[in-house]
Amino acid sequence: MRLFKSSNDYSFTASSCIKHIGSSGTMISFVISLFAVSAIATRLFAARLFALMGERRLMFIGLIIFAVSTAGYAFMHFLGSLLVLRIVYGIGFAIAGTAFGTLASEIIPKNRMGEGMGYFGLSTSLSMSIAPVIGLWLLNAYGFNTLIGVTSVLAVIVFPLAAFIRFPAKEAAASSHTKTRGSSGIWEKGAVFPCGLNLLLSVTYGGLITFIALFGKEVSLGNVGWFFLFNAMMVLIIRPFSGKLFDRKGHAAVLPPGALFTALGLILLSYASGMTLLVISAFCYGIGYGMLQPSLQAWTIQRSAPERRAVATGMFYNSIDLGIAIGSVCLGFVAAGTGYAGMYRVSAVSMLLFLILYALYVIGAKRSQPVTKS
């Protein structure tokens, strides 16, 4: 379902575009973050839009905005027009992405939600690992306009593929009160906690995608970009198994070890000065990330009412974008004082907080359970 590129790949496209126009590194960061702000704001109202217009119609509207905006990069010759495009881009991406995520949660059987979300998330992992490599090759070998042309064609290809999606039939007995409840409000109470944990995970990823190249320069590690390839490789391997484990044993069997592997990957990365330790750290982080993110998404859906899944899905994707933004900004300040190696050690504290909050949740859940008399 998610054949379009991830938000990180769009950051790459925006960076290429603004360099094509010509501007400062500060402005590049601003233009990239503008996309995230636009997407986050749009997802807050996604559920109401679905209720008003229907999932199928809104999905194609989002795809149209997405495809037109992709092609629009070729015509951006002024900074002001690029800023407007980024806002529109974020709207289309948020609508289409939320639609696909909601549809996946409705199609997947409830007792296989962890496994299903694991497979669904593989499309994102593939795009995040393959698209930047291909994009850089196209940009360097054939130029910016060719890059935009190819991505525009890929965007158009999504349309006939999306037409094959079978939308689940809605229960005819659903009352107007249920529909109103499903579209009202921008928060789903049950989704808050798993989305909060996912935000902490995304903070660490924000530090990776933003600063790993600078870390490589700091420790004279020229091939540091290989981290993402080996990380993605491990995510692809672990996600199906972690999803099945989540379905069979519950979140307690997946979240603690996933958090520990993520923290271990960050700590090992901070000490990496050669390819061997870099690869090991990528494997550890990939295991942790591959265990955590699909499980947290499945848990988010499970804790939400069926008619509120669009709200919950939007909250989950917003926790990713917001966590990456927080990690990019806050860890940047940390790096200014500790260096990038020290920053990754501090970043691992986010996963310690993850474990503490999860432990408190488990303790609270056990205490709230009614005591049965023998």
PDB file of C-alpha atoms in Angstrom, residues 51-309:
ATOM      1  CA  ALA A  51     -16.185  10.687   7.747  1.00  0.00           C
ATOM      2  CA  LEU A  52     -17.234  13.519   5.432  1.00  0.00           C
ATOM      3  CA  MET A  53     -15.775  12.263   2.158  1.00  0.00           C
ATOM      4  CA  GLY A  54     -15.170   8.534   2.547  1.00  0.00           C
ATOM      5  CA  GLU A  55     -11.863   6.654   2.678  1.00  0.00           C
ATOM      6  CA  ARG A  56     -11.646   5.713  -1.018  1.00  0.00           C
ATOM      7  CA  ARG A  57     -12.349   9.221  -2.305  1.00  0.00           C
ATOM      8  CA  LEU A  58     -10.021  10.865   0.185  1.00  0.00           C
ATOM      9  CA  MET A  59      -7.244   8.388  -0.571  1.00  0.00           C
ATOM     10  CA  PHE A  60      -7.298   9.333  -4.255  1.00  0.00           C
ATOM     11  CA  ILE A  61      -7.499  13.044  -3.420  1.00  0.00           C
ATOM     12  CA  GLY A  62      -4.381  12.647  -1.281  1.00  0.00           C
ATOM     13  CA  LEU A  63      -2.634  10.733  -4.054  1.00  0.00           C
ATOM     14  CA  ILE A  64      -3.500  13.443  -6.606  1.00  0.00           C
ATOM     15  CA  ILE A  65      -2.079  16.163  -4.355  1.00  0.00           C
ATOM     16  CA  PHE A  66       0.947  13.973  -3.764  1.00  0.00           C
ATOM     17  CA  ALA A  67       1.605  13.316  -7.473  1.00  0.00           C
ATOM     18  CA  VAL A  68       1.083  16.927  -8.579  1.00  0.00           C
ATOM     19  CA  SER A  69       3.329  18.193  -5.790  1.00  0.00           C
ATOM     20  CA  THR A  70       6.047  15.719  -6.756  1.00  0.00           C
ATOM     21  CA  ALA A  71       6.051  16.984 -10.326  1.00  0.00           C
ATOM     22  CA  GLY A  72       5.897  20.545  -9.020  1.00  0.00           C
ATOM     23  CA  TYR A  73       9.478  20.408  -7.762  1.00  0.00           C
ATOM     24  CA  ALA A  74      10.660  20.737 -11.361  1.00  0.00           C
ATOM     25  CA  PHE A  75       9.023  24.173 -11.593  1.00  0.00           C
ATOM     26  CA  MET A  76      10.296  25.590  -8.311  1.00  0.00           C
ATOM     27  CA  HIS A  77      12.647  28.429  -9.220  1.00  0.00           C
ATOM     28  CA  PHE A  78      11.927  30.703  -6.262  1.00  0.00           C
ATOM     29  CA  LEU A  79      12.115  30.047  -2.527  1.00  0.00           C
ATOM     30  CA  GLY A  80       8.617  31.385  -1.848  1.00  0.00           C
ATOM     31  CA  SER A  81       6.991  28.976  -4.277  1.00  0.00           C
ATOM     32  CA  LEU A  82       8.946  26.086  -2.737  1.00  0.00           C
ATOM     33  CA  LEU A  83       7.616  26.965   0.712  1.00  0.00           C
ATOM     34  CA  VAL A  84       4.040  26.827  -0.579  1.00  0.00           C
ATOM     35  CA  LEU A  85       4.736  23.515  -2.337  1.00  0.00           C
ATOM     36  CA  ARG A  86       6.098  21.980   0.851  1.00  0.00           C
ATOM     37  CA  ILE A  87       2.885  22.854   2.711  1.00  0.00           C
ATOM     38  CA  VAL A  88       0.720  21.355  -0.034  1.00  0.00           C
ATOM     39  CA  TYR A  89       3.053  18.359  -0.196  1.00  0.00           C
ATOM     40  CA  GLY A  90       2.639  17.695   3.504  1.00  0.00           C
ATOM     41  CA  ILE A  91      -1.150  17.806   3.168  1.00  0.00           C
ATOM     42  CA  GLY A  92      -1.207  15.233   0.355  1.00  0.00           C
ATOM     43  CA  PHE A  93       1.295  12.956   2.058  1.00  0.00           C
ATOM     44  CA  ALA A  94      -0.598  13.044   5.365  1.00  0.00           C
ATOM     45  CA  ILE A  95      -3.989  12.317   3.772  1.00  0.00           C
ATOM     46  CA  ALA A  96      -2.759   9.429   1.617  1.00  0.00           C
ATOM     47  CA  GLY A  97      -0.534   7.962   4.327  1.00  0.00           C
ATOM     48  CA  THR A  98      -3.269   8.060   6.980  1.00  0.00           C
ATOM     49  CA  ALA A  99      -5.720   6.491   4.520  1.00  0.00           C
ATOM     50  CA  PHE A 100      -3.360   3.607   3.759  1.00  0.00           C
ATOM     51  CA  GLY A 101      -2.533   3.014   7.419  1.00  0.00           C
ATOM     52  CA  THR A 102      -6.206   3.051   8.420  1.00  0.00           C
ATOM     53  CA  LEU A 103      -7.134   0.680   5.599  1.00  0.00           C
ATOM     54  CA  ALA A 104      -4.377  -1.725   6.638  1.00  0.00           C
ATOM     55  CA  SER A 105      -5.687  -1.788  10.215  1.00  0.00           C
ATOM     56  CA  GLU A 106      -9.208  -2.550   8.940  1.00  0.00           C
ATOM     57  CA  ILE A 107      -8.136  -5.304   6.547  1.00  0.00           C
ATOM     58  CA  ILE A 108      -5.794  -7.131   8.944  1.00  0.00           C
ATOM     59  CA  PRO A 109      -7.524  -9.675  11.257  1.00  0.00           C
ATOM     60  CA  LYS A 110      -7.546  -8.465  14.848  1.00  0.00           C
ATOM     61  CA  ASN A 111      -5.699 -11.542  16.157  1.00  0.00           C
ATOM     62  CA  ARG A 112      -2.885 -10.986  13.611  1.00  0.00           C
ATOM     63  CA  MET A 113      -2.530  -7.218  13.970  1.00  0.00           C
ATOM     64  CA  GLY A 114       1.134  -7.358  15.025  1.00  0.00           C
ATOM     65  CA  GLU A 115       2.138  -9.605  12.137  1.00  0.00           C
ATOM     66  CA  GLY A 116       0.075  -7.635   9.629  1.00  0.00           C
ATOM     67  CA  MET A 117       1.456  -4.270  10.686  1.00  0.00           C
ATOM     68  CA  GLY A 118       4.926  -5.749  10.492  1.00  0.00           C
ATOM     69  CA  TYR A 119       4.417  -6.664   6.852  1.00  0.00           C
ATOM     70  CA  PHE A 120       2.741  -3.328   6.149  1.00  0.00           C
ATOM     71  CA  GLY A 121       5.720  -1.494   7.623  1.00  0.00           C
ATOM     72  CA  LEU A 122       8.141  -3.369   5.371  1.00  0.00           C
ATOM     73  CA  SER A 123       7.118  -1.106   2.485  1.00  0.00           C
ATOM     74  CA  THR A 124       8.318   1.911   4.441  1.00  0.00           C
ATOM     75  CA  SER A 125      11.564   0.196   5.385  1.00  0.00           C
ATOM     76  CA  LEU A 126      12.224  -0.726   1.767  1.00  0.00           C
ATOM     77  CA  SER A 127      11.579   2.805   0.538  1.00  0.00           C
ATOM     78  CA  MET A 128      13.770   4.335   3.239  1.00  0.00           C
ATOM     79  CA  SER A 129      16.683   2.086   2.310  1.00  0.00           C
ATOM     80  CA  ILE A 130      16.340   1.945  -1.484  1.00  0.00           C
ATOM     81  CA  ALA A 131      14.991   5.363  -2.490  1.00  0.00           C
ATOM     82  CA  PRO A 132      17.878   7.534  -1.167  1.00  0.00           C
ATOM     83  CA  VAL A 133      20.438   5.335  -2.932  1.00  0.00           C
ATOM     84  CA  ILE A 134      18.603   5.483  -6.264  1.00  0.00           C
ATOM     85  CA  GLY A 135      17.827   9.164  -5.813  1.00  0.00           C
ATOM     86  CA  LEU A 136      21.432  10.132  -5.203  1.00  0.00           C
ATOM     87  CA  TRP A 137      22.510   8.107  -8.237  1.00  0.00           C
ATOM     88  CA  LEU A 138      19.933   9.801 -10.476  1.00  0.00           C
ATOM     89  CA  LEU A 139      20.828  13.239  -9.140  1.00  0.00           C
ATOM     90  CA  ASN A 140      24.567  12.817  -9.628  1.00  0.00           C
ATOM     91  CA  ALA A 141      24.391  10.979 -12.950  1.00  0.00           C
ATOM     92  CA  TYR A 142      21.504  12.684 -14.754  1.00  0.00           C
ATOM     93  CA  GLY A 143      20.639  15.853 -12.834  1.00  0.00           C
ATOM     94  CA  PHE A 144      17.794  17.265 -10.790  1.00  0.00           C
ATOM     95  CA  ASN A 145      15.089  17.308 -13.479  1.00  0.00           C
ATOM     96  CA  THR A 146      15.610  13.607 -14.220  1.00  0.00           C
ATOM     97  CA  LEU A 147      15.281  12.840 -10.519  1.00  0.00           C
ATOM     98  CA  ILE A 148      11.951  14.675 -10.366  1.00  0.00           C
ATOM     99  CA  GLY A 149      10.763  13.032 -13.578  1.00  0.00           C
ATOM    100  CA  VAL A 150      11.391   9.526 -12.281  1.00  0.00           C
ATOM    101  CA  THR A 151       9.741  10.223  -8.915  1.00  0.00           C
ATOM    102  CA  SER A 152       6.730  11.727 -10.697  1.00  0.00           C
ATOM    103  CA  VAL A 153       6.329   8.565 -12.781  1.00  0.00           C
ATOM    104  CA  LEU A 154       6.508   6.455  -9.630  1.00  0.00           C
ATOM    105  CA  ALA A 155       3.831   8.635  -8.054  1.00  0.00           C
ATOM    106  CA  VAL A 156       1.528   8.079 -11.044  1.00  0.00           C
ATOM    107  CA  ILE A 157       2.094   4.307 -10.909  1.00  0.00           C
ATOM    108  CA  VAL A 158       0.518   4.267  -7.447  1.00  0.00           C
ATOM    109  CA  PHE A 159      -2.922   5.133  -8.890  1.00  0.00           C
ATOM    110  CA  PRO A 160      -3.686   1.892 -10.785  1.00  0.00           C
ATOM    111  CA  LEU A 161      -2.212  -0.141  -7.935  1.00  0.00           C
ATOM    112  CA  ALA A 162      -4.406   1.675  -5.393  1.00  0.00           C
ATOM    113  CA  ALA A 163      -7.460   0.895  -7.525  1.00  0.00           C
ATOM    114  CA  PHE A 164      -6.998  -2.811  -6.688  1.00  0.00           C
ATOM    115  CA  ILE A 165      -7.395  -2.205  -2.952  1.00  0.00           C
ATOM    116  CA  ARG A 166     -10.520  -3.865  -1.602  1.00  0.00           C
ATOM    117  CA  PHE A 167     -12.098  -1.584   0.932  1.00  0.00           C
ATOM    118  CA  PRO A 168     -13.673  -3.430   3.863  1.00  0.00           C
ATOM    119  CA  ALA A 169     -17.442  -3.184   3.995  1.00  0.00           C
ATOM    120  CA  LYS A 170     -18.746  -1.010   6.784  1.00  0.00           C
ATOM    121  CA  GLU A 171     -21.438  -2.395   9.034  1.00  0.00           C
ATOM    122  CA  ALA A 172     -24.795  -1.081   7.894  1.00  0.00           C
ATOM    123  CA  ALA A 173     -26.029  -0.981  11.459  1.00  0.00           C
ATOM    124  CA  ALA A 174     -23.591   1.731  12.426  1.00  0.00           C
ATOM    125  CA  SER A 175     -25.588   4.572  13.907  1.00  0.00           C
ATOM    126  CA  SER A 176     -25.165   8.240  13.190  1.00  0.00           C
ATOM    127  CA  HIS A 177     -24.002   8.688  16.787  1.00  0.00           C
ATOM    128  CA  THR A 178     -21.151   6.242  16.204  1.00  0.00           C
ATOM    129  CA  LYS A 179     -20.143   8.018  13.008  1.00  0.00           C
ATOM    130  CA  THR A 180     -20.180  11.353  14.807  1.00  0.00           C
ATOM    131  CA  ARG A 181     -18.052   9.973  17.619  1.00  0.00           C
ATOM    132  CA  GLY A 182     -15.640   8.463  15.117  1.00  0.00           C
ATOM    133  CA  SER A 183     -15.022  11.793  13.424  1.00  0.00           C
ATOM    134  CA  SER A 184     -15.014  14.104  16.436  1.00  0.00           C
ATOM    135  CA  GLY A 185     -11.917  15.042  18.367  1.00  0.00           C
ATOM    136  CA  ILE A 186      -8.277  14.947  17.377  1.00  0.00           C
ATOM    137  CA  TRP A 187      -7.134  12.556  20.118  1.00  0.00           C
ATOM    138  CA  GLU A 188      -7.857   8.921  20.827  1.00  0.00           C
ATOM    139  CA  LYS A 189      -7.260   8.318  24.533  1.00  0.00           C
ATOM    140  CA  GLY A 190      -6.217   4.702  24.158  1.00  0.00           C
ATOM    141  CA  ALA A 191      -3.574   5.592  21.573  1.00  0.00           C
ATOM    142  CA  VAL A 192      -1.777   8.189  23.693  1.00  0.00           C
ATOM    143  CA  PHE A 193       0.548   5.856  25.601  1.00  0.00           C
ATOM    144  CA  PRO A 194       1.870   3.705  22.712  1.00  0.00           C
ATOM    145  CA  CYS A 195       2.224   6.841  20.583  1.00  0.00           C
ATOM    146  CA  GLY A 196       4.201   8.453  23.397  1.00  0.00           C
ATOM    147  CA  LEU A 197       6.559   5.479  23.447  1.00  0.00           C
ATOM    148  CA  ASN A 198       6.871   5.669  19.668  1.00  0.00           C
ATOM    149  CA  LEU A 199       7.795   9.351  19.976  1.00  0.00           C
ATOM    150  CA  LEU A 200      10.703   8.406  22.261  1.00  0.00           C
ATOM    151  CA  LEU A 201      11.842   5.822  19.712  1.00  0.00           C
ATOM    152  CA  SER A 202      11.596   8.381  16.902  1.00  0.00           C
ATOM    153  CA  VAL A 203      13.739  10.848  18.857  1.00  0.00           C
ATOM    154  CA  THR A 204      16.649   8.434  18.511  1.00  0.00           C
ATOM    155  CA  TYR A 205      15.983   8.021  14.788  1.00  0.00           C
ATOM    156  CA  GLY A 206      15.948  11.795  14.359  1.00  0.00           C
ATOM    157  CA  GLY A 207      19.460  11.893  15.775  1.00  0.00           C
ATOM    158  CA  LEU A 208      20.555   9.240  13.307  1.00  0.00           C
ATOM    159  CA  ILE A 209      19.205  10.689  10.062  1.00  0.00           C
ATOM    160  CA  THR A 210      20.266  14.229  10.976  1.00  0.00           C
ATOM    161  CA  PHE A 211      23.748  13.796  12.403  1.00  0.00           C
ATOM    162  CA  ILE A 212      25.235  10.459  11.337  1.00  0.00           C
ATOM    163  CA  ALA A 213      27.117  12.020   8.410  1.00  0.00           C
ATOM    164  CA  LEU A 214      28.633  14.614  10.763  1.00  0.00           C
ATOM    165  CA  PHE A 215      29.469  11.851  13.222  1.00  0.00           C
ATOM    166  CA  GLY A 216      31.293  10.035  10.436  1.00  0.00           C
ATOM    167  CA  LYS A 217      33.428  13.118   9.806  1.00  0.00           C
ATOM    168  CA  GLU A 218      34.085  13.510  13.531  1.00  0.00           C
ATOM    169  CA  VAL A 219      35.515   9.990  13.864  1.00  0.00           C
ATOM    170  CA  SER A 220      36.970   9.869  10.317  1.00  0.00           C
ATOM    171  CA  LEU A 221      34.568   7.124   9.209  1.00  0.00           C
ATOM    172  CA  GLY A 222      33.953   7.769   5.527  1.00  0.00           C
ATOM    173  CA  ASN A 223      31.440   4.983   4.865  1.00  0.00           C
ATOM    174  CA  VAL A 224      29.096   5.756   7.768  1.00  0.00           C
ATOM    175  CA  GLY A 225      26.092   5.755   5.430  1.00  0.00           C
ATOM    176  CA  TRP A 226      26.270   1.958   5.327  1.00  0.00           C
ATOM    177  CA  PHE A 227      24.637   2.067   8.769  1.00  0.00           C
ATOM    178  CA  PHE A 228      21.237   2.603   7.154  1.00  0.00           C
ATOM    179  CA  LEU A 229      21.634  -0.241   4.687  1.00  0.00           C
ATOM    180  CA  PHE A 230      22.492  -2.820   7.351  1.00  0.00           C
ATOM    181  CA  ASN A 231      19.901  -1.331   9.697  1.00  0.00           C
ATOM    182  CA  ALA A 232      17.208  -1.692   7.016  1.00  0.00           C
ATOM    183  CA  MET A 233      18.363  -5.230   6.252  1.00  0.00           C
ATOM    184  CA  MET A 234      17.858  -6.276   9.859  1.00  0.00           C
ATOM    185  CA  VAL A 235      14.490  -4.477  10.072  1.00  0.00           C
ATOM    186  CA  LEU A 236      13.282  -6.459   7.050  1.00  0.00           C
ATOM    187  CA  ILE A 237      14.335  -9.722   8.690  1.00  0.00           C
ATOM    188  CA  ILE A 238      13.012  -9.094  12.194  1.00  0.00           C
ATOM    189  CA  ARG A 239       9.653  -7.420  11.544  1.00  0.00           C
ATOM    190  CA  PRO A 240       7.619 -10.481  10.503  1.00  0.00           C
ATOM    191  CA  PHE A 241       8.902 -12.508  13.464  1.00  0.00           C
ATOM    192  CA  SER A 242       8.379  -9.722  16.000  1.00  0.00           C
ATOM    193  CA  GLY A 243       4.834  -9.228  14.733  1.00  0.00           C
ATOM    194  CA  LYS A 244       3.982 -12.888  15.285  1.00  0.00           C
ATOM    195  CA  LEU A 245       5.562 -12.732  18.738  1.00  0.00           C
ATOM    196  CA  PHE A 246       3.429  -9.693  19.562  1.00  0.00           C
ATOM    197  CA  ASP A 247       0.260 -11.516  18.493  1.00  0.00           C
ATOM    198  CA  ARG A 248       1.084 -14.649  20.497  1.00  0.00           C
ATOM    199  CA  LYS A 249       2.682 -13.259  23.659  1.00  0.00           C
ATOM    200  CA  GLY A 250       1.597  -9.611  23.778  1.00  0.00           C
ATOM    201  CA  HIS A 251       3.529  -6.350  24.023  1.00  0.00           C
ATOM    202  CA  ALA A 252       5.464  -7.464  27.119  1.00  0.00           C
ATOM    203  CA  ALA A 253       7.391  -9.997  25.011  1.00  0.00           C
ATOM    204  CA  VAL A 254       8.449  -7.430  22.404  1.00  0.00           C
ATOM    205  CA  LEU A 255       8.799  -3.920  23.822  1.00  0.00           C
ATOM    206  CA  PRO A 256      11.435  -4.399  26.597  1.00  0.00           C
ATOM    207  CA  PRO A 257      13.928  -6.391  24.463  1.00  0.00           C
ATOM    208  CA  GLY A 258      13.301  -4.052  21.524  1.00  0.00           C
ATOM    209  CA  ALA A 259      14.142  -1.018  23.662  1.00  0.00           C
ATOM    210  CA  LEU A 260      17.308  -2.688  24.970  1.00  0.00           C
ATOM    211  CA  PHE A 261      18.525  -3.571  21.462  1.00  0.00           C
ATOM    212  CA  THR A 262      17.835   0.000  20.291  1.00  0.00           C
ATOM    213  CA  ALA A 263      19.809   1.493  23.181  1.00  0.00           C
ATOM    214  CA  LEU A 264      22.645  -0.991  22.624  1.00  0.00           C
ATOM    215  CA  GLY A 265      22.821  -0.037  18.952  1.00  0.00           C
ATOM    216  CA  LEU A 266      23.154   3.657  19.817  1.00  0.00           C
ATOM    217  CA  ILE A 267      25.850   3.045  22.420  1.00  0.00           C
ATOM    218  CA  LEU A 268      27.862   0.796  20.088  1.00  0.00           C
ATOM    219  CA  LEU A 269      27.550   3.398  17.332  1.00  0.00           C
ATOM    220  CA  SER A 270      28.979   6.067  19.626  1.00  0.00           C
ATOM    221  CA  TYR A 271      32.174   4.012  19.969  1.00  0.00           C
ATOM    222  CA  ALA A 272      32.408   3.011  16.308  1.00  0.00           C
ATOM    223  CA  SER A 273      35.627   3.972  14.559  1.00  0.00           C
ATOM    224  CA  GLY A 274      35.616   1.248  11.913  1.00  0.00           C
ATOM    225  CA  MET A 275      33.261  -0.707   9.709  1.00  0.00           C
ATOM    226  CA  THR A 276      32.933  -3.746  11.998  1.00  0.00           C
ATOM    227  CA  LEU A 277      31.452  -1.933  14.984  1.00  0.00           C
ATOM    228  CA  LEU A 278      29.363   0.250  12.672  1.00  0.00           C
ATOM    229  CA  VAL A 279      27.716  -2.853  11.166  1.00  0.00           C
ATOM    230  CA  ILE A 280      27.158  -4.456  14.574  1.00  0.00           C
ATOM    231  CA  SER A 281      25.545  -1.262  15.871  1.00  0.00           C
ATOM    232  CA  ALA A 282      23.321  -1.116  12.778  1.00  0.00           C
ATOM    233  CA  PHE A 283      22.220  -4.713  13.318  1.00  0.00           C
ATOM    234  CA  CYS A 284      21.369  -4.050  16.977  1.00  0.00           C
ATOM    235  CA  TYR A 285      19.470  -0.857  16.210  1.00  0.00           C
ATOM    236  CA  GLY A 286      17.664  -2.581  13.338  1.00  0.00           C
ATOM    237  CA  ILE A 287      16.562  -5.438  15.609  1.00  0.00           C
ATOM    238  CA  GLY A 288      15.252  -2.983  18.178  1.00  0.00           C
ATOM    239  CA  TYR A 289      13.546  -0.683  15.697  1.00  0.00           C
ATOM    240  CA  GLY A 290      12.089  -3.619  13.784  1.00  0.00           C
ATOM    241  CA  MET A 291      10.624  -5.048  16.983  1.00  0.00           C
ATOM    242  CA  LEU A 292       9.293  -1.794  18.385  1.00  0.00           C
ATOM    243  CA  GLN A 293       7.671   0.255  15.646  1.00  0.00           C
ATOM    244  CA  PRO A 294       5.211  -2.284  14.127  1.00  0.00           C
ATOM    245  CA  SER A 295       4.357  -3.567  17.604  1.00  0.00           C
ATOM    246  CA  LEU A 296       3.646  -0.056  18.849  1.00  0.00           C
ATOM    247  CA  GLN A 297       1.486   0.614  15.793  1.00  0.00           C
ATOM    248  CA  ALA A 298      -0.447  -2.616  16.330  1.00  0.00           C
ATOM    249  CA  TRP A 299      -0.847  -1.782  20.030  1.00  0.00           C
ATOM    250  CA  THR A 300      -2.097   1.684  19.097  1.00  0.00           C
ATOM    251  CA  ILE A 301      -4.792   0.159  16.892  1.00  0.00           C
ATOM    252  CA  GLN A 302      -5.759  -2.462  19.472  1.00  0.00           C
ATOM    253  CA  ARG A 303      -6.261   0.188  22.165  1.00  0.00           C
ATOM    254  CA  SER A 304      -8.526   2.260  19.914  1.00  0.00           C
ATOM    255  CA  ALA A 305     -12.196   1.839  19.045  1.00  0.00           C
ATOM    256  CA  PRO A 306     -12.768   0.634  15.442  1.00  0.00           C
ATOM    257  CA  GLU A 307     -14.451   3.887  14.426  1.00  0.00           C
ATOM    258  CA  ARG A 308     -11.478   5.865  15.816  1.00  0.00           C
ATOM    259  CA  ARG A 309      -8.739   4.056  13.904  1.00  0.00           C
TER     260      ARG A 309
END
